[in-house]
Amino acid sequence: MAYSPSIYRKAQRILEKRRDEAFAAAEDRSEKIRKEVPEIDSIQKQLSAIGIEISQLFFFKGNTEEKVEELKAKSRALVAKRSEILKENGYSENAMQPEYICPVCEDRGFRKGKICSCHVQLLKDLMKKDVCKFAPLDDCTFENFKLEYYSNAPLENSVIPRERARKIFDSSRLYAQNFSLDSKNLLFLGATGLGKTHLSLAIANVVINKGYNVCYGSSQNICDDLQSEQFGRTDNIHYTKQQVLDCDLLIIDDLGCEVSNQYTAAIIYNIVNSRILSKKPTIISTNCSLSELLDKYDQRITSRISGEYTTMTFLGNDIRNI
């Protein structure tokens, strides 16, 4: 469950900013209190002098433990006195200390060598924000997926769109709930406006909340960025080869809508083949039928998709017009 380096860097910068702001706010409060309550100012000066004296003792040879303990006891007494004076003047006893967003790790992100829950949540939030740049992630959940938008009337092949949608919905929700790095690949087929993107993003929502790294993008955007990266044009790209190949779950939307040429075909083949070989789950959605995919891509791509992906075909009319 490794996030991209950029996500980790963003999280680290946010944590550092939180600590800086906590320290700055504590300094402002302390300065205000010391001006209002001279006794507090005197205690702070004494505590500072004791700290310097203890530090100096570590440079001396000989038995200094007794002196250090004496100074520590004096420091504790001063801190206790400071707490009483603060409360007498309407402040909390910790008013001069930093107020961290996460008191458990003091906004460091780690505690006793283990990642803090606040850090985990921050990574999840950043992952969601990253996906939200390109897709309405917050609007696409299992809870707001509307089965009643699908027709209950049988088609010519006797398939009922609503029943088909219900089966795909149930399978998608189970897939998300049980997601692991061993999960299978999914292929969502169907005409535009039948809920393929909605269910892809609903899966992404659940998987991200489970702590996995999800990369979502349209086939066009991914191909454009990987082509730019290949030729060194990396200033404004969002997707990198490492990110696309290494993420825990890759979701490619609108396969078949990318500009068709040898380079994009090579990119798609490399993505599909590499992730199959490394056994990393991928979800692909496309408006193309299987026969259209066979016409558009060579057998190296289509054989791998048809052989390694579980196909779910959406039927019916565009539900976005309802």
PDB file of C-alpha atoms in Angstrom:
ATOM      1  CA  MET A   1       0.000   0.000   0.000  1.00  0.00           C
ATOM      2  CA  ALA A   2       2.582   2.545  -1.163  1.00  0.00           C
ATOM      3  CA  TYR A   3       1.484   6.022  -2.202  1.00  0.00           C
ATOM      4  CA  SER A   4       3.273   7.974  -4.872  1.00  0.00           C
ATOM      5  CA  PRO A   5       6.314  10.003  -3.757  1.00  0.00           C
ATOM      6  CA  SER A   6       4.443  13.243  -4.496  1.00  0.00           C
ATOM      7  CA  ILE A   7       1.642  12.273  -2.081  1.00  0.00           C
ATOM      8  CA  TYR A   8       4.169  11.533   0.679  1.00  0.00           C
ATOM      9  CA  ARG A   9       5.944  14.834   0.044  1.00  0.00           C
ATOM     10  CA  LYS A  10       2.678  16.769   0.193  1.00  0.00           C
ATOM     11  CA  ALA A  11       1.761  15.060   3.459  1.00  0.00           C
ATOM     12  CA  GLN A  12       5.173  15.836   4.938  1.00  0.00           C
ATOM     13  CA  ARG A  13       4.900  19.508   3.990  1.00  0.00           C
ATOM     14  CA  ILE A  14       1.436  19.726   5.575  1.00  0.00           C
ATOM     15  CA  LEU A  15       2.683  18.105   8.797  1.00  0.00           C
ATOM     16  CA  GLU A  16       5.666  20.461   8.945  1.00  0.00           C
ATOM     17  CA  LYS A  17       3.358  23.438   8.379  1.00  0.00           C
ATOM     18  CA  ARG A  18       1.057  22.258  11.182  1.00  0.00           C
ATOM     19  CA  ARG A  19       3.971  22.070  13.634  1.00  0.00           C
ATOM     20  CA  ASP A  20       5.351  25.439  12.548  1.00  0.00           C
ATOM     21  CA  GLU A  21       1.956  27.064  12.996  1.00  0.00           C
ATOM     22  CA  ALA A  22       1.479  25.402  16.406  1.00  0.00           C
ATOM     23  CA  PHE A  23       4.868  26.677  17.590  1.00  0.00           C
ATOM     24  CA  ALA A  24       4.272  30.164  16.197  1.00  0.00           C
ATOM     25  CA  ALA A  25       0.855  30.405  17.874  1.00  0.00           C
ATOM     26  CA  ALA A  26       2.363  29.191  21.170  1.00  0.00           C
ATOM     27  CA  GLU A  27       5.094  31.830  20.926  1.00  0.00           C
ATOM     28  CA  ASP A  28       2.502  34.556  20.362  1.00  0.00           C
ATOM     29  CA  ARG A  29       0.422  33.396  23.327  1.00  0.00           C
ATOM     30  CA  SER A  30       3.492  33.121  25.542  1.00  0.00           C
ATOM     31  CA  GLU A  31       4.650  36.622  24.673  1.00  0.00           C
ATOM     32  CA  LYS A  32       1.192  38.013  25.425  1.00  0.00           C
ATOM     33  CA  ILE A  33       0.964  36.159  28.754  1.00  0.00           C
ATOM     34  CA  ARG A  34       4.460  37.202  29.865  1.00  0.00           C
ATOM     35  CA  LYS A  35       3.562  40.820  29.267  1.00  0.00           C
ATOM     36  CA  GLU A  36       0.282  40.512  31.149  1.00  0.00           C
ATOM     37  CA  VAL A  37       1.634  38.419  34.060  1.00  0.00           C
ATOM     38  CA  PRO A  38       5.156  39.439  35.195  1.00  0.00           C
ATOM     39  CA  GLU A  39       5.418  36.382  37.485  1.00  0.00           C
ATOM     40  CA  ILE A  40       5.136  34.134  34.460  1.00  0.00           C
ATOM     41  CA  ASP A  41       7.896  36.071  32.729  1.00  0.00           C
ATOM     42  CA  SER A  42      10.142  35.556  35.758  1.00  0.00           C
ATOM     43  CA  ILE A  43       9.413  31.808  35.856  1.00  0.00           C
ATOM     44  CA  GLN A  44      10.167  31.445  32.140  1.00  0.00           C
ATOM     45  CA  LYS A  45      13.527  33.145  32.614  1.00  0.00           C
ATOM     46  CA  GLN A  46      14.344  30.821  35.520  1.00  0.00           C
ATOM     47  CA  LEU A  47      13.333  27.746  33.497  1.00  0.00           C
ATOM     48  CA  SER A  48      15.533  28.904  30.636  1.00  0.00           C
ATOM     49  CA  ALA A  49      18.506  29.389  32.988  1.00  0.00           C
ATOM     50  CA  ILE A  50      17.984  25.909  34.474  1.00  0.00           C
ATOM     51  CA  GLY A  51      17.905  24.373  30.992  1.00  0.00           C
ATOM     52  CA  ILE A  52      21.203  26.025  30.103  1.00  0.00           C
ATOM     53  CA  GLU A  53      22.771  24.899  33.395  1.00  0.00           C
ATOM     54  CA  ILE A  54      21.701  21.277  32.870  1.00  0.00           C
ATOM     55  CA  SER A  55      23.129  21.332  29.339  1.00  0.00           C
ATOM     56  CA  GLN A  56      26.459  22.665  30.620  1.00  0.00           C
ATOM     57  CA  LEU A  57      26.711  19.930  33.243  1.00  0.00           C
ATOM     58  CA  PHE A  58      26.862  17.252  30.545  1.00  0.00           C
ATOM     59  CA  PHE A  59      30.254  18.617  29.459  1.00  0.00           C
ATOM     60  CA  PHE A  60      31.807  18.118  32.899  1.00  0.00           C
ATOM     61  CA  LYS A  61      33.429  14.927  34.051  1.00  0.00           C
ATOM     62  CA  GLY A  62      32.614  13.464  37.409  1.00  0.00           C
ATOM     63  CA  ASN A  63      29.406  12.792  39.255  1.00  0.00           C
ATOM     64  CA  THR A  64      26.859  15.413  38.177  1.00  0.00           C
ATOM     65  CA  GLU A  65      23.752  13.254  38.449  1.00  0.00           C
ATOM     66  CA  GLU A  66      22.815  14.629  41.870  1.00  0.00           C
ATOM     67  CA  LYS A  67      23.083  18.222  40.643  1.00  0.00           C
ATOM     68  CA  VAL A  68      21.071  17.434  37.503  1.00  0.00           C
ATOM     69  CA  GLU A  69      18.289  15.828  39.559  1.00  0.00           C
ATOM     70  CA  GLU A  70      18.256  18.858  41.857  1.00  0.00           C
ATOM     71  CA  LEU A  71      17.846  21.187  38.894  1.00  0.00           C
ATOM     72  CA  LYS A  72      15.123  18.991  37.387  1.00  0.00           C
ATOM     73  CA  ALA A  73      13.207  19.040  40.656  1.00  0.00           C
ATOM     74  CA  LYS A  74      13.494  22.829  40.741  1.00  0.00           C
ATOM     75  CA  SER A  75      12.226  22.960  37.148  1.00  0.00           C
ATOM     76  CA  ARG A  76       9.224  20.767  37.976  1.00  0.00           C
ATOM     77  CA  ALA A  77       8.350  22.996  40.914  1.00  0.00           C
ATOM     78  CA  LEU A  78       8.512  26.094  38.711  1.00  0.00           C
ATOM     79  CA  VAL A  79       6.290  24.432  36.075  1.00  0.00           C
ATOM     80  CA  ALA A  80       3.730  23.538  38.744  1.00  0.00           C
ATOM     81  CA  LYS A  81       3.804  27.104  40.038  1.00  0.00           C
ATOM     82  CA  ARG A  82       3.404  28.417  36.498  1.00  0.00           C
ATOM     83  CA  SER A  83       0.313  26.232  36.023  1.00  0.00           C
ATOM     84  CA  GLU A  84      -1.288  27.656  39.166  1.00  0.00           C
ATOM     85  CA  ILE A  85      -0.597  31.240  38.138  1.00  0.00           C
ATOM     86  CA  LEU A  86      -1.925  30.655  34.632  1.00  0.00           C
ATOM     87  CA  LYS A  87      -5.197  29.255  35.991  1.00  0.00           C
ATOM     88  CA  GLU A  88      -5.490  32.111  38.483  1.00  0.00           C
ATOM     89  CA  ASN A  89      -5.286  34.518  35.532  1.00  0.00           C
ATOM     90  CA  GLY A  90      -7.915  32.741  33.444  1.00  0.00           C
ATOM     91  CA  TYR A  91      -5.617  30.645  31.247  1.00  0.00           C
ATOM     92  CA  SER A  92      -5.327  26.889  30.933  1.00  0.00           C
ATOM     93  CA  GLU A  93      -2.229  25.347  32.488  1.00  0.00           C
ATOM     94  CA  ASN A  94      -0.984  24.431  28.994  1.00  0.00           C
ATOM     95  CA  ALA A  95      -1.687  27.833  27.459  1.00  0.00           C
ATOM     96  CA  MET A  96       1.988  28.405  26.670  1.00  0.00           C
ATOM     97  CA  GLN A  97       2.452  25.028  24.998  1.00  0.00           C
ATOM     98  CA  PRO A  98       1.845  24.326  21.288  1.00  0.00           C
ATOM     99  CA  GLU A  99      -1.692  23.165  20.464  1.00  0.00           C
ATOM    100  CA  TYR A 100      -1.205  20.383  17.924  1.00  0.00           C
ATOM    101  CA  ILE A 101      -3.883  19.189  15.532  1.00  0.00           C
ATOM    102  CA  CYS A 102      -2.874  15.668  16.570  1.00  0.00           C
ATOM    103  CA  PRO A 103      -1.718  15.567  20.201  1.00  0.00           C
ATOM    104  CA  VAL A 104      -0.812  11.880  19.853  1.00  0.00           C
ATOM    105  CA  CYS A 105       2.163  12.432  17.525  1.00  0.00           C
ATOM    106  CA  GLU A 106       2.397  16.214  18.002  1.00  0.00           C
ATOM    107  CA  ASP A 107       1.919  16.621  14.233  1.00  0.00           C
ATOM    108  CA  ARG A 108       5.070  14.658  13.425  1.00  0.00           C
ATOM    109  CA  GLY A 109       3.145  11.947  11.589  1.00  0.00           C
ATOM    110  CA  PHE A 110       4.912   9.182  13.477  1.00  0.00           C
ATOM    111  CA  ARG A 111       4.877   7.953  17.050  1.00  0.00           C
ATOM    112  CA  LYS A 112       7.369   5.458  18.461  1.00  0.00           C
ATOM    113  CA  GLY A 113       8.542   4.622  14.965  1.00  0.00           C
ATOM    114  CA  LYS A 114       5.043   3.856  13.659  1.00  0.00           C
ATOM    115  CA  ILE A 115       2.931   5.963  11.340  1.00  0.00           C
ATOM    116  CA  CYS A 116       0.223   7.870  13.217  1.00  0.00           C
ATOM    117  CA  SER A 117      -3.456   7.539  12.325  1.00  0.00           C
ATOM    118  CA  CYS A 118      -3.527  11.274  11.522  1.00  0.00           C
ATOM    119  CA  HIS A 119      -0.789  10.717   8.917  1.00  0.00           C
ATOM    120  CA  VAL A 120      -2.726   7.797   7.409  1.00  0.00           C
ATOM    121  CA  GLN A 121      -5.868   9.933   7.159  1.00  0.00           C
ATOM    122  CA  LEU A 122      -3.902  12.778   5.608  1.00  0.00           C
ATOM    123  CA  LEU A 123      -2.534  10.447   2.925  1.00  0.00           C
ATOM    124  CA  LYS A 124      -6.061   9.223   2.171  1.00  0.00           C
ATOM    125  CA  ASP A 125      -7.360  12.786   1.928  1.00  0.00           C
ATOM    126  CA  LEU A 126      -4.544  13.767  -0.427  1.00  0.00           C
ATOM    127  CA  MET A 127      -5.183  10.660  -2.535  1.00  0.00           C
ATOM    128  CA  LYS A 128      -8.851  11.633  -2.856  1.00  0.00           C
ATOM    129  CA  LYS A 129      -7.945  15.210  -3.690  1.00  0.00           C
ATOM    130  CA  ASP A 130      -5.592  13.950  -6.378  1.00  0.00           C
ATOM    131  CA  VAL A 131      -8.332  11.895  -8.035  1.00  0.00           C
ATOM    132  CA  CYS A 132     -10.845  14.752  -7.650  1.00  0.00           C
ATOM    133  CA  LYS A 133      -8.737  16.880  -9.995  1.00  0.00           C
ATOM    134  CA  PHE A 134      -9.993  14.778 -12.879  1.00  0.00           C
ATOM    135  CA  ALA A 135     -13.205  13.130 -11.707  1.00  0.00           C
ATOM    136  CA  PRO A 136     -16.232  13.831  -9.459  1.00  0.00           C
ATOM    137  CA  LEU A 137     -15.104  11.328  -6.833  1.00  0.00           C
ATOM    138  CA  ASP A 138     -17.254  12.753  -4.026  1.00  0.00           C
ATOM    139  CA  ASP A 139     -20.374  12.531  -6.191  1.00  0.00           C
ATOM    140  CA  CYS A 140     -19.881   8.916  -7.215  1.00  0.00           C
ATOM    141  CA  THR A 141     -20.572   6.459  -4.419  1.00  0.00           C
ATOM    142  CA  PHE A 142     -22.412   3.172  -4.086  1.00  0.00           C
ATOM    143  CA  GLU A 143     -24.950   4.946  -1.889  1.00  0.00           C
ATOM    144  CA  ASN A 144     -26.098   7.357  -4.599  1.00  0.00           C
ATOM    145  CA  PHE A 145     -26.057   4.935  -7.522  1.00  0.00           C
ATOM    146  CA  LYS A 146     -29.657   4.860  -8.825  1.00  0.00           C
ATOM    147  CA  LEU A 147     -30.793   1.468 -10.115  1.00  0.00           C
ATOM    148  CA  GLU A 148     -34.266   2.871 -10.782  1.00  0.00           C
ATOM    149  CA  TYR A 149     -32.789   4.893 -13.648  1.00  0.00           C
ATOM    150  CA  TYR A 150     -32.402   1.668 -15.616  1.00  0.00           C
ATOM    151  CA  SER A 151     -35.330   0.290 -17.564  1.00  0.00           C
ATOM    152  CA  ASN A 152     -37.207  -2.684 -16.193  1.00  0.00           C
ATOM    153  CA  ALA A 153     -38.435  -3.625 -19.681  1.00  0.00           C
ATOM    154  CA  PRO A 154     -36.698  -6.578 -21.378  1.00  0.00           C
ATOM    155  CA  LEU A 155     -34.544  -5.873 -24.422  1.00  0.00           C
ATOM    156  CA  GLU A 156     -34.722  -7.906 -27.628  1.00  0.00           C
ATOM    157  CA  ASN A 157     -32.259 -10.386 -26.143  1.00  0.00           C
ATOM    158  CA  SER A 158     -34.551 -10.743 -23.084  1.00  0.00           C
ATOM    159  CA  VAL A 159     -31.998  -9.070 -20.813  1.00  0.00           C
ATOM    160  CA  ILE A 160     -33.518  -6.564 -18.365  1.00  0.00           C
ATOM    161  CA  PRO A 161     -31.181  -3.517 -18.029  1.00  0.00           C
ATOM    162  CA  ARG A 162     -32.080  -2.922 -14.384  1.00  0.00           C
ATOM    163  CA  GLU A 163     -31.345  -6.505 -13.404  1.00  0.00           C
ATOM    164  CA  ARG A 164     -28.073  -6.413 -15.319  1.00  0.00           C
ATOM    165  CA  ALA A 165     -27.150  -3.144 -13.590  1.00  0.00           C
ATOM    166  CA  ARG A 166     -28.043  -4.634 -10.202  1.00  0.00           C
ATOM    167  CA  LYS A 167     -25.716  -7.590 -10.753  1.00  0.00           C
ATOM    168  CA  ILE A 168     -22.870  -5.325 -11.820  1.00  0.00           C
ATOM    169  CA  PHE A 169     -23.543  -3.014  -8.870  1.00  0.00           C
ATOM    170  CA  ASP A 170     -23.482  -5.885  -6.374  1.00  0.00           C
ATOM    171  CA  SER A 171     -20.308  -7.334  -7.903  1.00  0.00           C
ATOM    172  CA  SER A 172     -18.608  -3.918  -7.895  1.00  0.00           C
ATOM    173  CA  ARG A 173     -19.488  -3.231  -4.274  1.00  0.00           C
ATOM    174  CA  LEU A 174     -18.244  -6.674  -3.218  1.00  0.00           C
ATOM    175  CA  TYR A 175     -15.067  -6.084  -5.229  1.00  0.00           C
ATOM    176  CA  ALA A 176     -14.456  -2.792  -3.426  1.00  0.00           C
ATOM    177  CA  GLN A 177     -15.213  -4.178   0.031  1.00  0.00           C
ATOM    178  CA  ASN A 178     -12.876  -7.143  -0.450  1.00  0.00           C
ATOM    179  CA  PHE A 179     -10.207  -5.311  -2.430  1.00  0.00           C
ATOM    180  CA  SER A 180      -6.645  -6.471  -1.997  1.00  0.00           C
ATOM    181  CA  LEU A 181      -3.494  -6.487  -4.079  1.00  0.00           C
ATOM    182  CA  ASP A 182      -4.641  -9.897  -5.333  1.00  0.00           C
ATOM    183  CA  SER A 183      -7.972  -8.604  -6.666  1.00  0.00           C
ATOM    184  CA  LYS A 184      -8.883  -9.382 -10.273  1.00  0.00           C
ATOM    185  CA  ASN A 185      -8.974  -6.999 -13.224  1.00  0.00           C
ATOM    186  CA  LEU A 186     -12.328  -5.601 -14.381  1.00  0.00           C
ATOM    187  CA  LEU A 187     -13.519  -4.474 -17.811  1.00  0.00           C
ATOM    188  CA  PHE A 188     -16.647  -2.299 -17.898  1.00  0.00           C
ATOM    189  CA  LEU A 189     -18.254  -2.349 -21.356  1.00  0.00           C
ATOM    190  CA  GLY A 190     -21.256  -0.356 -22.513  1.00  0.00           C
ATOM    191  CA  ALA A 191     -22.529   2.717 -24.292  1.00  0.00           C
ATOM    192  CA  THR A 192     -21.997   6.180 -22.873  1.00  0.00           C
ATOM    193  CA  GLY A 193     -24.021   7.271 -19.852  1.00  0.00           C
ATOM    194  CA  LEU A 194     -24.708   3.843 -18.342  1.00  0.00           C
ATOM    195  CA  GLY A 195     -22.854   4.281 -15.036  1.00  0.00           C
ATOM    196  CA  LYS A 196     -19.434   2.801 -15.838  1.00  0.00           C
ATOM    197  CA  THR A 197     -17.526   5.813 -14.561  1.00  0.00           C
ATOM    198  CA  HIS A 198     -19.801   6.152 -11.529  1.00  0.00           C
ATOM    199  CA  LEU A 199     -19.133   2.583 -10.394  1.00  0.00           C
ATOM    200  CA  SER A 200     -15.410   2.890 -11.155  1.00  0.00           C
ATOM    201  CA  LEU A 201     -15.220   5.923  -8.892  1.00  0.00           C
ATOM    202  CA  ALA A 202     -17.421   4.282  -6.250  1.00  0.00           C
ATOM    203  CA  ILE A 203     -14.869   1.474  -6.130  1.00  0.00           C
ATOM    204  CA  ALA A 204     -12.066   4.044  -5.938  1.00  0.00           C
ATOM    205  CA  ASN A 205     -13.744   5.747  -2.961  1.00  0.00           C
ATOM    206  CA  VAL A 206     -13.875   2.529  -0.955  1.00  0.00           C
ATOM    207  CA  VAL A 207     -10.405   1.370  -1.954  1.00  0.00           C
ATOM    208  CA  ILE A 208      -8.836   4.718  -1.043  1.00  0.00           C
ATOM    209  CA  ASN A 209     -10.551   4.599   2.353  1.00  0.00           C
ATOM    210  CA  LYS A 210      -8.987   1.185   2.886  1.00  0.00           C
ATOM    211  CA  GLY A 211      -5.577   2.834   2.540  1.00  0.00           C
ATOM    212  CA  TYR A 212      -4.639   1.806  -1.001  1.00  0.00           C
ATOM    213  CA  ASN A 213      -3.023   3.982  -3.635  1.00  0.00           C
ATOM    214  CA  VAL A 214      -5.412   4.570  -6.549  1.00  0.00           C
ATOM    215  CA  CYS A 215      -4.556   6.176  -9.877  1.00  0.00           C
ATOM    216  CA  TYR A 216      -7.526   7.272 -11.990  1.00  0.00           C
ATOM    217  CA  GLY A 217      -7.431   8.850 -15.424  1.00  0.00           C
ATOM    218  CA  SER A 218      -8.851   8.835 -18.897  1.00  0.00           C
ATOM    219  CA  SER A 219      -6.984   6.824 -21.494  1.00  0.00           C
ATOM    220  CA  GLN A 220      -6.321  10.040 -23.421  1.00  0.00           C
ATOM    221  CA  ASN A 221      -4.810  11.924 -20.464  1.00  0.00           C
ATOM    222  CA  ILE A 222      -2.660   8.996 -19.357  1.00  0.00           C
ATOM    223  CA  CYS A 223      -1.316   8.435 -22.869  1.00  0.00           C
ATOM    224  CA  ASP A 224      -0.626  12.154 -23.376  1.00  0.00           C
ATOM    225  CA  ASP A 225       1.306  12.440 -20.107  1.00  0.00           C
ATOM    226  CA  LEU A 226       3.324   9.271 -20.596  1.00  0.00           C
ATOM    227  CA  GLN A 227       4.238  10.386 -24.093  1.00  0.00           C
ATOM    228  CA  SER A 228       5.309  13.796 -22.751  1.00  0.00           C
ATOM    229  CA  GLU A 229       7.362  12.104 -20.028  1.00  0.00           C
ATOM    230  CA  GLN A 230       9.067   9.906 -22.613  1.00  0.00           C
ATOM    231  CA  PHE A 231      10.241  13.007 -24.494  1.00  0.00           C
ATOM    232  CA  GLY A 232      11.258  14.932 -21.358  1.00  0.00           C
ATOM    233  CA  ARG A 233       8.303  17.308 -21.256  1.00  0.00           C
ATOM    234  CA  THR A 234       7.487  16.802 -17.572  1.00  0.00           C
ATOM    235  CA  ASP A 235       6.578  20.304 -16.367  1.00  0.00           C
ATOM    236  CA  ASN A 236       2.792  19.988 -16.539  1.00  0.00           C
ATOM    237  CA  ILE A 237       2.132  16.263 -16.453  1.00  0.00           C
ATOM    238  CA  HIS A 238       0.040  14.536 -13.802  1.00  0.00           C
ATOM    239  CA  TYR A 239       0.651  10.885 -14.660  1.00  0.00           C
ATOM    240  CA  THR A 240       4.071   9.240 -14.723  1.00  0.00           C
ATOM    241  CA  LYS A 241       5.052   5.786 -15.904  1.00  0.00           C
ATOM    242  CA  GLN A 242       6.077   4.781 -12.391  1.00  0.00           C
ATOM    243  CA  GLN A 243       2.786   5.961 -10.904  1.00  0.00           C
ATOM    244  CA  VAL A 244       0.637   4.215 -13.519  1.00  0.00           C
ATOM    245  CA  LEU A 245       2.536   0.927 -13.315  1.00  0.00           C
ATOM    246  CA  ASP A 246       3.118   0.815  -9.554  1.00  0.00           C
ATOM    247  CA  CYS A 247      -0.158   2.057  -8.007  1.00  0.00           C
ATOM    248  CA  ASP A 248      -2.251  -0.469  -6.072  1.00  0.00           C
ATOM    249  CA  LEU A 249      -5.284   0.066  -8.318  1.00  0.00           C
ATOM    250  CA  LEU A 250      -5.240   1.681 -11.755  1.00  0.00           C
ATOM    251  CA  ILE A 251      -8.539   2.861 -13.252  1.00  0.00           C
ATOM    252  CA  ILE A 252      -8.451   3.721 -16.960  1.00  0.00           C
ATOM    253  CA  ASP A 253     -11.581   5.498 -18.126  1.00  0.00           C
ATOM    254  CA  ASP A 254     -12.784   5.764 -21.731  1.00  0.00           C
ATOM    255  CA  LEU A 255     -10.368   3.320 -23.337  1.00  0.00           C
ATOM    256  CA  GLY A 256     -10.624   3.830 -27.077  1.00  0.00           C
ATOM    257  CA  CYS A 257     -11.099   7.611 -26.909  1.00  0.00           C
ATOM    258  CA  GLU A 258      -7.363   8.332 -27.055  1.00  0.00           C
ATOM    259  CA  VAL A 259      -5.746   9.454 -30.318  1.00  0.00           C
ATOM    260  CA  SER A 260      -5.012   6.253 -32.186  1.00  0.00           C
ATOM    261  CA  ASN A 261      -1.410   5.820 -33.292  1.00  0.00           C
ATOM    262  CA  GLN A 262       1.473   3.441 -32.803  1.00  0.00           C
ATOM    263  CA  TYR A 263       2.749   5.278 -29.757  1.00  0.00           C
ATOM    264  CA  THR A 264      -0.524   5.255 -27.817  1.00  0.00           C
ATOM    265  CA  ALA A 265      -1.000   1.604 -28.731  1.00  0.00           C
ATOM    266  CA  ALA A 266       2.462   0.849 -27.345  1.00  0.00           C
ATOM    267  CA  ILE A 267       1.668   2.754 -24.131  1.00  0.00           C
ATOM    268  CA  ILE A 268      -1.606   0.892 -23.590  1.00  0.00           C
ATOM    269  CA  TYR A 269       0.033  -2.455 -24.304  1.00  0.00           C
ATOM    270  CA  ASN A 270       2.829  -1.728 -21.841  1.00  0.00           C
ATOM    271  CA  ILE A 271       0.368  -0.669 -19.124  1.00  0.00           C
ATOM    272  CA  VAL A 272      -1.911  -3.677 -19.583  1.00  0.00           C
ATOM    273  CA  ASN A 273       0.898  -6.207 -19.960  1.00  0.00           C
ATOM    274  CA  SER A 274       3.117  -4.832 -17.174  1.00  0.00           C
ATOM    275  CA  ARG A 275       0.322  -4.760 -14.625  1.00  0.00           C
ATOM    276  CA  ILE A 276      -0.770  -8.289 -15.532  1.00  0.00           C
ATOM    277  CA  LEU A 277       2.797  -9.538 -15.101  1.00  0.00           C
ATOM    278  CA  SER A 278       3.181  -7.744 -11.765  1.00  0.00           C
ATOM    279  CA  LYS A 279      -0.321  -8.922 -10.731  1.00  0.00           C
ATOM    280  CA  LYS A 280      -1.571  -5.427  -9.981  1.00  0.00           C
ATOM    281  CA  PRO A 281      -5.361  -4.887 -10.302  1.00  0.00           C
ATOM    282  CA  THR A 282      -6.665  -2.663 -13.084  1.00  0.00           C
ATOM    283  CA  ILE A 283     -10.166  -1.486 -13.996  1.00  0.00           C
ATOM    284  CA  ILE A 284     -10.829  -0.400 -17.564  1.00  0.00           C
ATOM    285  CA  SER A 285     -14.048   1.200 -18.787  1.00  0.00           C
ATOM    286  CA  THR A 286     -14.836   1.739 -22.438  1.00  0.00           C
ATOM    287  CA  ASN A 287     -17.726   2.780 -24.671  1.00  0.00           C
ATOM    288  CA  CYS A 288     -16.481   0.299 -27.255  1.00  0.00           C
ATOM    289  CA  SER A 289     -17.852  -3.179 -27.683  1.00  0.00           C
ATOM    290  CA  LEU A 290     -15.519  -6.163 -27.689  1.00  0.00           C
ATOM    291  CA  SER A 291     -15.646  -6.297 -31.489  1.00  0.00           C
ATOM    292  CA  GLU A 292     -14.777  -2.595 -31.691  1.00  0.00           C
ATOM    293  CA  LEU A 293     -11.831  -3.141 -29.357  1.00  0.00           C
ATOM    294  CA  LEU A 294     -10.655  -5.963 -31.612  1.00  0.00           C
ATOM    295  CA  ASP A 295     -10.804  -3.621 -34.599  1.00  0.00           C
ATOM    296  CA  LYS A 296      -9.051  -0.779 -32.802  1.00  0.00           C
ATOM    297  CA  TYR A 297      -6.186  -2.641 -31.092  1.00  0.00           C
ATOM    298  CA  ASP A 298      -3.914  -5.455 -32.161  1.00  0.00           C
ATOM    299  CA  GLN A 299      -4.213  -8.906 -30.704  1.00  0.00           C
ATOM    300  CA  ARG A 300      -1.428  -8.367 -28.160  1.00  0.00           C
ATOM    301  CA  ILE A 301      -3.686  -5.966 -26.268  1.00  0.00           C
ATOM    302  CA  THR A 302      -7.106  -7.508 -26.837  1.00  0.00           C
ATOM    303  CA  SER A 303      -5.994 -11.048 -26.026  1.00  0.00           C
ATOM    304  CA  ARG A 304      -4.609  -9.927 -22.699  1.00  0.00           C
ATOM    305  CA  ILE A 305      -7.718  -7.953 -21.814  1.00  0.00           C
ATOM    306  CA  SER A 306     -10.126 -10.694 -22.847  1.00  0.00           C
ATOM    307  CA  GLY A 307      -8.070 -13.352 -21.107  1.00  0.00           C
ATOM    308  CA  GLU A 308      -7.148 -11.558 -17.881  1.00  0.00           C
ATOM    309  CA  TYR A 309     -10.133  -9.263 -17.210  1.00  0.00           C
ATOM    310  CA  THR A 310     -13.588 -10.041 -15.872  1.00  0.00           C
ATOM    311  CA  THR A 311     -16.015  -8.398 -18.312  1.00  0.00           C
ATOM    312  CA  MET A 312     -19.156  -6.619 -17.126  1.00  0.00           C
ATOM    313  CA  THR A 313     -21.423  -5.310 -19.883  1.00  0.00           C
ATOM    314  CA  PHE A 314     -23.850  -2.451 -19.176  1.00  0.00           C
ATOM    315  CA  LEU A 315     -27.057  -2.350 -21.230  1.00  0.00           C
ATOM    316  CA  GLY A 316     -29.832   0.170 -21.703  1.00  0.00           C
ATOM    317  CA  ASN A 317     -30.266   3.833 -22.543  1.00  0.00           C
ATOM    318  CA  ASP A 318     -28.229   6.802 -21.329  1.00  0.00           C
ATOM    319  CA  ILE A 319     -29.332   7.285 -17.702  1.00  0.00           C
ATOM    320  CA  ARG A 320     -27.908  10.795 -17.633  1.00  0.00           C
ATOM    321  CA  ASN A 321     -30.860  11.947 -19.708  1.00  0.00           C
ATOM    322  CA  ILE A 322     -33.305  10.913 -16.984  1.00  0.00           C
TER     323      ILE A 322
END
